[in-house]
Tab-separated table of C-alpha atoms and ligand atoms in Angstrom:
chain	number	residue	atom	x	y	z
A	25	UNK	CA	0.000	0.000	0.000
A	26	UNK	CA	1.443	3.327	-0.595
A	27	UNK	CA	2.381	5.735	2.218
A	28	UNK	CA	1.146	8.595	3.258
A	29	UNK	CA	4.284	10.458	2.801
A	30	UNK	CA	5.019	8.904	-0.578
A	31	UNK	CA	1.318	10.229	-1.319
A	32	UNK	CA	2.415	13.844	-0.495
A	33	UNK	CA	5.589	13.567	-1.971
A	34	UNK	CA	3.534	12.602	-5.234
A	35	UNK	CA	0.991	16.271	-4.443
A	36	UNK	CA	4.482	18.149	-5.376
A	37	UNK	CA	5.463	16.825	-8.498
A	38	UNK	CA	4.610	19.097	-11.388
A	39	UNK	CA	5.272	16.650	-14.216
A	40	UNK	CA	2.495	14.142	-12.847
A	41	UNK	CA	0.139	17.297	-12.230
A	42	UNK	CA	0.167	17.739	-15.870
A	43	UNK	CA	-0.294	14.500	-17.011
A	44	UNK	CA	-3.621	14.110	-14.023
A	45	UNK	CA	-5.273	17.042	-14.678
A	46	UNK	CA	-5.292	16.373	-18.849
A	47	UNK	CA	-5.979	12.711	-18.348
A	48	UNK	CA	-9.521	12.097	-18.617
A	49	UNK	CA	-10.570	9.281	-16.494
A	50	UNK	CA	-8.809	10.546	-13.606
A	51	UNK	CA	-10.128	14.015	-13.948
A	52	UNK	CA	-13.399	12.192	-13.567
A	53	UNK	CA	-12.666	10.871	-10.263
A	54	UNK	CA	-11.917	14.731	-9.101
A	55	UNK	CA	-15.724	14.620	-8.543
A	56	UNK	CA	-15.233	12.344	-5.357
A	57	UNK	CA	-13.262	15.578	-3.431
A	58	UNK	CA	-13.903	18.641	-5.723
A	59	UNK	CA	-17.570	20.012	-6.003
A	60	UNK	CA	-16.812	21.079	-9.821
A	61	UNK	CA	-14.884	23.467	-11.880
A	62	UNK	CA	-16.859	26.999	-11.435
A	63	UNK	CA	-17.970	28.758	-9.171
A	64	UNK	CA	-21.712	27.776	-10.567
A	65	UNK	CA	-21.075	24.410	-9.563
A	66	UNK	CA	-19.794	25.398	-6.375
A	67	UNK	CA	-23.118	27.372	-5.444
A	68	UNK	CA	-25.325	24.841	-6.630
A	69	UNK	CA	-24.300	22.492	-4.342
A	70	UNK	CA	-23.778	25.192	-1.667
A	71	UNK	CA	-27.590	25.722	-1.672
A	72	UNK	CA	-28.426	22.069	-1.211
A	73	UNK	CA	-26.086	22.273	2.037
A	74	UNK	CA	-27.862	24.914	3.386
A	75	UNK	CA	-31.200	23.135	2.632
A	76	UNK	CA	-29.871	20.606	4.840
A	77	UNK	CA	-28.692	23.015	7.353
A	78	UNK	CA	-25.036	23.402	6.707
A	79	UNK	CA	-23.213	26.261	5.728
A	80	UNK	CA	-20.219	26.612	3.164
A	81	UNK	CA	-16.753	28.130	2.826
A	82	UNK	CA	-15.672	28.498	-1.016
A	83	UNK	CA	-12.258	27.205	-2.047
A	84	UNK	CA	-10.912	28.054	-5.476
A	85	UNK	CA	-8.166	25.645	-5.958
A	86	UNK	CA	-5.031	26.876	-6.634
A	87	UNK	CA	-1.923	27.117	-4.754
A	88	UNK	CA	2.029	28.389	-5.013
A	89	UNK	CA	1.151	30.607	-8.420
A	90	UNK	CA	3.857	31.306	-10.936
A	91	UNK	CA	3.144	34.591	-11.596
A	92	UNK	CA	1.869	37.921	-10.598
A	93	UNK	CA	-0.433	38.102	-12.668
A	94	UNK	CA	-1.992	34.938	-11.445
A	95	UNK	CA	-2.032	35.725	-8.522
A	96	UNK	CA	-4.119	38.632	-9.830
A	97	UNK	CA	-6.172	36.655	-11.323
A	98	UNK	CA	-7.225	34.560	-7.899
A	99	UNK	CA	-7.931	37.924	-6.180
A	100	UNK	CA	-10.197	38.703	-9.474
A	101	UNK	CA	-11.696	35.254	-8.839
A	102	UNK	CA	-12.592	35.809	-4.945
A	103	UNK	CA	-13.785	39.089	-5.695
A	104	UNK	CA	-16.125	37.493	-8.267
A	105	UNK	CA	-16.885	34.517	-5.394
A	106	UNK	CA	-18.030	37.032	-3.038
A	107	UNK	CA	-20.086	39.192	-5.103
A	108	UNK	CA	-22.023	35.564	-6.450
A	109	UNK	CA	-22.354	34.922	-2.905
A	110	UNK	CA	-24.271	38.234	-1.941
A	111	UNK	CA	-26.354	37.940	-5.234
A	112	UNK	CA	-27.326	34.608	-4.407
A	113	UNK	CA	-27.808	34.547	-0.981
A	114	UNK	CA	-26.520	31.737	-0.540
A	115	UNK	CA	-24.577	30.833	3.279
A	116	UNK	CA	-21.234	31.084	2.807
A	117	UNK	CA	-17.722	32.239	3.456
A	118	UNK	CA	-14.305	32.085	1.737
A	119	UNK	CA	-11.084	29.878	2.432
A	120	UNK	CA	-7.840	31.461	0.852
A	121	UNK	CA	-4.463	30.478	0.382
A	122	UNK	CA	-1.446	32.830	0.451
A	123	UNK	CA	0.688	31.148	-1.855
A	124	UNK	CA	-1.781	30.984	-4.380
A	125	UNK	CA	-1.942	35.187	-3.825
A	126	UNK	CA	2.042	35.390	-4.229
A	127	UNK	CA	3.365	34.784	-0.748
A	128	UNK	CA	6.013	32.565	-3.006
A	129	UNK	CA	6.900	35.457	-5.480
A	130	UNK	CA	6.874	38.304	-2.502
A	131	UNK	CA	5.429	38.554	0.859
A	132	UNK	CA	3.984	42.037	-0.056
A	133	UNK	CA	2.308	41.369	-2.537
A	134	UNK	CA	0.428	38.731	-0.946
A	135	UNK	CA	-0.583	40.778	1.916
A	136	UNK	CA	-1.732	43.216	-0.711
A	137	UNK	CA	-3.832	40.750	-2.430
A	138	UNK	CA	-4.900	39.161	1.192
A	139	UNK	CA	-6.111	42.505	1.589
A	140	UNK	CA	-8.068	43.317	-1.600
A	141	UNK	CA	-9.866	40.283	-0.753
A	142	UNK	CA	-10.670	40.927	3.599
A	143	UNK	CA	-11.784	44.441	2.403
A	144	UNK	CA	-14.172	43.724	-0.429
A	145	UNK	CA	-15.463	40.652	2.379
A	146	UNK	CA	-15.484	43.330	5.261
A	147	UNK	CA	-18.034	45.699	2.792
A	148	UNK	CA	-20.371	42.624	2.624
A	149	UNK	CA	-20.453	41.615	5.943
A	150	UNK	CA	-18.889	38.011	5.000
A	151	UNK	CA	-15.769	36.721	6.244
A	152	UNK	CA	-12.156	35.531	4.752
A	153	UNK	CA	-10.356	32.196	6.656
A	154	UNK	CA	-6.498	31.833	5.678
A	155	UNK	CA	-6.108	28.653	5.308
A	156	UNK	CA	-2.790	27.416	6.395
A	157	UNK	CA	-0.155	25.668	4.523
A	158	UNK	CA	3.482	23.877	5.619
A	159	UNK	CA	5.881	25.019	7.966
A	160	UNK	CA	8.007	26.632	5.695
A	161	UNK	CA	5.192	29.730	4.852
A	162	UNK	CA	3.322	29.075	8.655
A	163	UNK	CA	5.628	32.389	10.619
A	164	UNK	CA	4.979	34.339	6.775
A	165	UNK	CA	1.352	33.212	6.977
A	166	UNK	CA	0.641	34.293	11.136
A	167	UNK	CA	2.619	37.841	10.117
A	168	UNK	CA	0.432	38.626	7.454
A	169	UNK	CA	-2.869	37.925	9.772
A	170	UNK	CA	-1.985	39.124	12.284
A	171	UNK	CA	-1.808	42.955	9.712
A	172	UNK	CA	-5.100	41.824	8.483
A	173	UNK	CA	-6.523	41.548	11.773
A	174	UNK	CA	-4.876	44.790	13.211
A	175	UNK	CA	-6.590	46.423	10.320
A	176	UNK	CA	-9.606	44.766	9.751
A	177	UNK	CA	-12.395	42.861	12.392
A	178	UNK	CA	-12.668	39.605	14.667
A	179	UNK	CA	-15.417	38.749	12.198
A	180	UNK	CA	-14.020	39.763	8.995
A	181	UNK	CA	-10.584	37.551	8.774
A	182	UNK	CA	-9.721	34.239	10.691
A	183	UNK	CA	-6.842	31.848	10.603
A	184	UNK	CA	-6.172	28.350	10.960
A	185	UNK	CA	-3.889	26.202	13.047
A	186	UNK	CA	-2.589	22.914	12.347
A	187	UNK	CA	-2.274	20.659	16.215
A	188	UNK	CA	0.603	18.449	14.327
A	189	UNK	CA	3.089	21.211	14.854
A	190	UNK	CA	4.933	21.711	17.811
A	191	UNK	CA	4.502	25.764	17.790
A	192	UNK	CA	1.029	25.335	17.679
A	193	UNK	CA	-0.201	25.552	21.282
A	194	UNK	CA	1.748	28.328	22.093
A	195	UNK	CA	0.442	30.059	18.599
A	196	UNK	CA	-3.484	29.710	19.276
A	197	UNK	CA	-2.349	31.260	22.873
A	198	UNK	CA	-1.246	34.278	21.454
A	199	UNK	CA	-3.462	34.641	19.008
A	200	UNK	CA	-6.824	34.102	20.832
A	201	UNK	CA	-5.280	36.399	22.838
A	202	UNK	CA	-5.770	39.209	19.864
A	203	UNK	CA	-8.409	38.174	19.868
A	204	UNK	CA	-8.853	35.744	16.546
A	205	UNK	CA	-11.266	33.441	15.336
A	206	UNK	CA	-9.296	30.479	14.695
A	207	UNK	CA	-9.994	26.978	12.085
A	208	UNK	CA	-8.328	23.778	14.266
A	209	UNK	CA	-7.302	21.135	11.922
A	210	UNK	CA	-4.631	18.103	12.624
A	211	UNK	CA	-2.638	19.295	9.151
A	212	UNK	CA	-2.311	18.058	6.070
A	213	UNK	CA	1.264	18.489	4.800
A	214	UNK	CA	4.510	16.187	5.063
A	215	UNK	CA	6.564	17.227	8.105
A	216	UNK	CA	9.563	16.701	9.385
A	217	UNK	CA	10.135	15.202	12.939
A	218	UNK	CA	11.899	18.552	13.645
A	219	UNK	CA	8.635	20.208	13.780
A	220	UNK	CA	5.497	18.220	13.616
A	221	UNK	CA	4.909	15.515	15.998
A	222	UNK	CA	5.428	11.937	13.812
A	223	UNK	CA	2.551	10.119	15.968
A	224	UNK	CA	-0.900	10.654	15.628
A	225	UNK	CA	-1.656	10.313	19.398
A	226	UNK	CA	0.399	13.043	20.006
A	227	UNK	CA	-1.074	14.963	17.084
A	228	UNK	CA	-4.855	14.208	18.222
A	229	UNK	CA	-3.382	14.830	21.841
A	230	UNK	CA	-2.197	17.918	21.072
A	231	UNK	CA	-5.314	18.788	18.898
A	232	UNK	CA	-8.035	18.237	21.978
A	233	UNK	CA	-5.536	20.593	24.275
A	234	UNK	CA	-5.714	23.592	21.288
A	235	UNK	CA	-9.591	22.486	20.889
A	236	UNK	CA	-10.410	23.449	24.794
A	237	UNK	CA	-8.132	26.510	25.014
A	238	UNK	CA	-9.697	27.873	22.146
A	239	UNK	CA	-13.659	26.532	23.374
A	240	UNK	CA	-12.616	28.181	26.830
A	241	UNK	CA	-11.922	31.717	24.899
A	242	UNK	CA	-15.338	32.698	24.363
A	243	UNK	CA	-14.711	33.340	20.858
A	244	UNK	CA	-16.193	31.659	17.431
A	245	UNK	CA	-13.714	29.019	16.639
A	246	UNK	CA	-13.354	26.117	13.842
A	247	UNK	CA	-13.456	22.779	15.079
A	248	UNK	CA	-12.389	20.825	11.829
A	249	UNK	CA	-12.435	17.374	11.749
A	250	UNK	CA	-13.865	13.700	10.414
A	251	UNK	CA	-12.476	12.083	13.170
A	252	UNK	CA	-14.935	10.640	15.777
A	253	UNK	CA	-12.674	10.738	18.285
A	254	UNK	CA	-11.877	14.472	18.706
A	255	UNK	CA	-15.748	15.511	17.746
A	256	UNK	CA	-16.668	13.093	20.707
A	257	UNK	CA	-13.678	15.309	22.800
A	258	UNK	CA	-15.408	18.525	21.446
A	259	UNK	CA	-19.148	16.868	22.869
A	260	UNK	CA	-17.644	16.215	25.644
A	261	UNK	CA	-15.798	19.228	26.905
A	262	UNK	CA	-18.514	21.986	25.709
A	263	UNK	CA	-20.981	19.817	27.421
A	264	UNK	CA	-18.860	19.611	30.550
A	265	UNK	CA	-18.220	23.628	30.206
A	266	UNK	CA	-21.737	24.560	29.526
A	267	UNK	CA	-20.665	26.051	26.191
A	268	UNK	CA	-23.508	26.585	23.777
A	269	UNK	CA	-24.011	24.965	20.096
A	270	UNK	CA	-23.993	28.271	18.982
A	271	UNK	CA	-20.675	29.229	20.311
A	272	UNK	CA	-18.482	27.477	17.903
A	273	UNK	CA	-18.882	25.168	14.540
A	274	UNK	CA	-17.551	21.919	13.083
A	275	UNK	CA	-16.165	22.357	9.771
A	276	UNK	CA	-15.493	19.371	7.489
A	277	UNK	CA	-14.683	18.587	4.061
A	278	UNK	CA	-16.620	17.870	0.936
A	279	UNK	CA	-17.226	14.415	-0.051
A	280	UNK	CA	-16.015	13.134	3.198
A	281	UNK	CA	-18.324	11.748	5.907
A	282	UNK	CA	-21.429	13.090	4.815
A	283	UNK	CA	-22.948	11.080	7.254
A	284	UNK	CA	-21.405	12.320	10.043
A	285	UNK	CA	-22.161	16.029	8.688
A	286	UNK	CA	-25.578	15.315	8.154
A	287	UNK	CA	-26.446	14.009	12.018
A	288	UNK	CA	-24.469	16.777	13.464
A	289	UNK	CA	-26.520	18.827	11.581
A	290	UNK	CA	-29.497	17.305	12.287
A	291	UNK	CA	-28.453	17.444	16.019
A	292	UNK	CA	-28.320	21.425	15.782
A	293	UNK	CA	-24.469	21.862	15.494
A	294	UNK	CA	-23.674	24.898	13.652
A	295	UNK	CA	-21.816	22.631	10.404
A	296	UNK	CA	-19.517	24.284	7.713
A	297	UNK	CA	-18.544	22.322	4.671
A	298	UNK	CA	-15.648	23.410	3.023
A	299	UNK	CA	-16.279	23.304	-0.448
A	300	UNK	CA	-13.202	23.350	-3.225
A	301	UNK	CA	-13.989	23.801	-6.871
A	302	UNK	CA	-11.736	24.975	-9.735
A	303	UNK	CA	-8.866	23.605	-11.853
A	304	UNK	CA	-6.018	23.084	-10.080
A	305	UNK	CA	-7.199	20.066	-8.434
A	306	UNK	CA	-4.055	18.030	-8.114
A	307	UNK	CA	-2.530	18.813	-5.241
A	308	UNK	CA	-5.787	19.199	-3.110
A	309	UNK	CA	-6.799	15.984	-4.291
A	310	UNK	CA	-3.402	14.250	-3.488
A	311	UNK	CA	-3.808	15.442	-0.011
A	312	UNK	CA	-6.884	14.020	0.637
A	313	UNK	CA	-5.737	10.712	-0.605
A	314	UNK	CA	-2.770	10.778	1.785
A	315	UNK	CA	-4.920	11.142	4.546
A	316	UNK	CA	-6.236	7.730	3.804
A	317	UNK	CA	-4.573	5.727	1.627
A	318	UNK	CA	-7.212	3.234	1.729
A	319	UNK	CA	-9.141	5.866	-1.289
A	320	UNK	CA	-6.297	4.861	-3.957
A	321	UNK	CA	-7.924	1.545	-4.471
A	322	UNK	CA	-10.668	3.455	-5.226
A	323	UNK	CA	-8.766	6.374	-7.853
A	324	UNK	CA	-7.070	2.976	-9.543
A	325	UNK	CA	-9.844	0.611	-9.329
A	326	UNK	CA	-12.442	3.711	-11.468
A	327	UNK	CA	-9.584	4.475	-13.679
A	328	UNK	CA	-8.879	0.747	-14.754
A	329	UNK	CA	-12.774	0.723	-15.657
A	330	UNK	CA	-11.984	4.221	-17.412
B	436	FAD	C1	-12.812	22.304	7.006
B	436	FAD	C2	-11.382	21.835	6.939
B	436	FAD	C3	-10.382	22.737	6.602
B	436	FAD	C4	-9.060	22.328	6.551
B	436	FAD	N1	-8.076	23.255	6.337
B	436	FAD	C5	-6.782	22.881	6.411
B	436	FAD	C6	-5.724	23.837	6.343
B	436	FAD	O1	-5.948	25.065	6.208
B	436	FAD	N2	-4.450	23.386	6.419
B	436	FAD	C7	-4.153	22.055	6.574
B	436	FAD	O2	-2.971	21.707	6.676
B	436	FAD	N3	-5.140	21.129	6.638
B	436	FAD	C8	-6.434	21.511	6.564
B	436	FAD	N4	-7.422	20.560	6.665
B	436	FAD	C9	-7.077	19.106	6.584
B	436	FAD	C10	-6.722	18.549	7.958
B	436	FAD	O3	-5.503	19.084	8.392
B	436	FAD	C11	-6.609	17.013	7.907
B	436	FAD	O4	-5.609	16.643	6.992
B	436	FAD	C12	-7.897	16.309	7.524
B	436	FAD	O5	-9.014	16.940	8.058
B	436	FAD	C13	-7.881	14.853	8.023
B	436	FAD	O6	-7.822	14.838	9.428
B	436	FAD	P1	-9.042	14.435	10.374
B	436	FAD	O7	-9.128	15.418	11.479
B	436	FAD	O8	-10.269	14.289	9.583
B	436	FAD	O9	-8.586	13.072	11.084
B	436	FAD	P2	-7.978	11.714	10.522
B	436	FAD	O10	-7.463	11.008	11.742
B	436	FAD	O11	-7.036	11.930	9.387
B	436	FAD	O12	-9.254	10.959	9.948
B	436	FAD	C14	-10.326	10.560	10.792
B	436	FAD	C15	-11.365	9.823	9.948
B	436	FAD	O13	-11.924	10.731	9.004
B	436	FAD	C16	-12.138	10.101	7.763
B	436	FAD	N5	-11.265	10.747	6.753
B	436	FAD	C17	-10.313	11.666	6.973
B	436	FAD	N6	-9.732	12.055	5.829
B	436	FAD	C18	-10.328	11.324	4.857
B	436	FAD	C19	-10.180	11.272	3.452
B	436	FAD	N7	-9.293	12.048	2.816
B	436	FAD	N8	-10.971	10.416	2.757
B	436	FAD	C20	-11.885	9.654	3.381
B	436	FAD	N9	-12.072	9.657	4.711
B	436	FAD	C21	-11.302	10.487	5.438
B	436	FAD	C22	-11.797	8.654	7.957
B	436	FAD	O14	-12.979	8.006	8.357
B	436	FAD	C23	-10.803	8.710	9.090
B	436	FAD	O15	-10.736	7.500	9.809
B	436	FAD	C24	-8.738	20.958	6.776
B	436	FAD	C25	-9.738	20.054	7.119
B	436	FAD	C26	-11.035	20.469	7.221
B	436	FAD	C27	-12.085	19.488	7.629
């Protein structure tokens, strides 16, 4: 079976990017993770969620841009998302990504772009989550919130921490502290041993400590997860607390445990599904199958039947 790491490893490689997003049978099998390629697609299936009482964050996939000008061309794209989502009315926020604004090109212009986007969000009363990447942008990524949030409000711009890195405890202390609304996810990116913790226990471990310092702030926080074991943790500690369902949300991913969205829904949990469309699957996609590689049997079994 192929390893998680060799997965990742694979999400990097250009060449093979290429050859999966022209190949046909595989682009099919984007469907399983990706709600389409435009942003129609996306709301159509953001309306259905919220007929079933779940809200949305938008994704457009893309990451680590080439160019200026494509970076310009994602800030063109959110600007577009958020003006479809007013028009619409549909329930929804937006998920960014620095590198795919230029954080790799120049930290400026990122924040620039960041910026363009939090300010047209902040005139329509909707609200911008930077998403957060690997360790090598995570310091870049905090720096340029944190100037977000010093400009712009608690409700306007959030962030998200990752509970497989080290840093992270002492990170969602100082920045609840700003205060921020913060997304709490285990992290999806190959790490070293030198930063990220290499055992899940620990990484789960360390994600229930972040998930009741944050639940204990009073603030609107992320709780994202499939995992039964930390939502149980979450049930448990907000019930022990006496914090209300309407004082934070689960977040979770499209096309994965629908179920499990569905009854925490139904059980009057505030749910967000995060909801990537767009292109530039590869990468996202290759993620998601390194988090279990039990789904390549599926990607090779539906491509041999083509
Ligand atoms: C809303 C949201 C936003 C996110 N944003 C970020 C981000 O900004 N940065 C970042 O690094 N990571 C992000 N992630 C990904 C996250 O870091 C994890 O990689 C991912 O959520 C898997 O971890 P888990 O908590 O579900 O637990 P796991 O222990 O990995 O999985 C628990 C169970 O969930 C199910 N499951 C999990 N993943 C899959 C899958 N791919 N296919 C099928 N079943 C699966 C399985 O039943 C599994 O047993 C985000 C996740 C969510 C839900």
């Amino acid at each position: 079976m192929m390893s998680r790491s060799a997965l990742l490893w694979l999400s990097r490689r250009e060449g093979l990017k290429d050859f999966a997003t022209r190949f046909a049978p595989f682009r099919k099998l984007t469907t399983r993770f990706v709600a389409g390629e435009t942003i129609d697609q996306a709301v159509s299936f953001i309306r259905q969620l919220n007929a079933e009482n779940c809200t949305a964050s938008f994704d457009h996939l893309n990451e680590a841009v080439a160019s200026e000008a494509e970076a310009e061309r994602e800030v063109q794209e959110y600007l577009d998302i958020l003006r479809q989502i007013t028009e619409t009315r549909i329930r929804s926020n937006v998920s960014i990504k620095l590198t795919q604004f230029g954080l790799g090109l120049d930290p400026e212009l990122a924040y620039r772009n960041a910026r363009r986007v939090v300010a047209e969000a902040h005139a329509r009363g909707n609200f911008v989550r930077v998403d957060m990447e690997d360790s090598a942008v995570t310091q870049l990524t905090i720096d340029i919130f944190k100037r977000l949030r010093a400009e712009f409000d608690l409700n306007d711009v959030g962030i998200v921490l990752q509970s497989y890195l080290y840093r992270t405890y002492a990170d969602a202390e100082e920045l609840v502290k700003l205060p921020a609304r913060i997304r709490i996810c285990k992290g999806a990116y190959n790490e070293p041993p030198e930063v990220a913790f290499p055992d899940k226990k620990d990484v789960d471990a360390n994600y229930v400590r972040v998930m009741q310092l944050l639940l204990s702030s009073g603030y609107y926080h992320g709780i994202a997860t499939h995992d039964p074991k930390m939502i149980d943790a979450t049930l448990d500690f907000v019930s022990r607390a006496g914090i209300g369902k309407d004082k934070f949300e689960f977040q979770m991913l499209y096309g994965i445990r629908r179920d499990l969205q569905l009854q925490l829904a139904r059980d009057g949990f505030n749910l967000r599904v995060y909801v990537p469309y767009g292109k530039h699957w590869y990468p996202y996609f290759m993620r998601r199958l390194a988090e279990r590689p039990a789904n390549v049997w599926f990607v090779l079994k539906n491509v041999l039947k083509g």
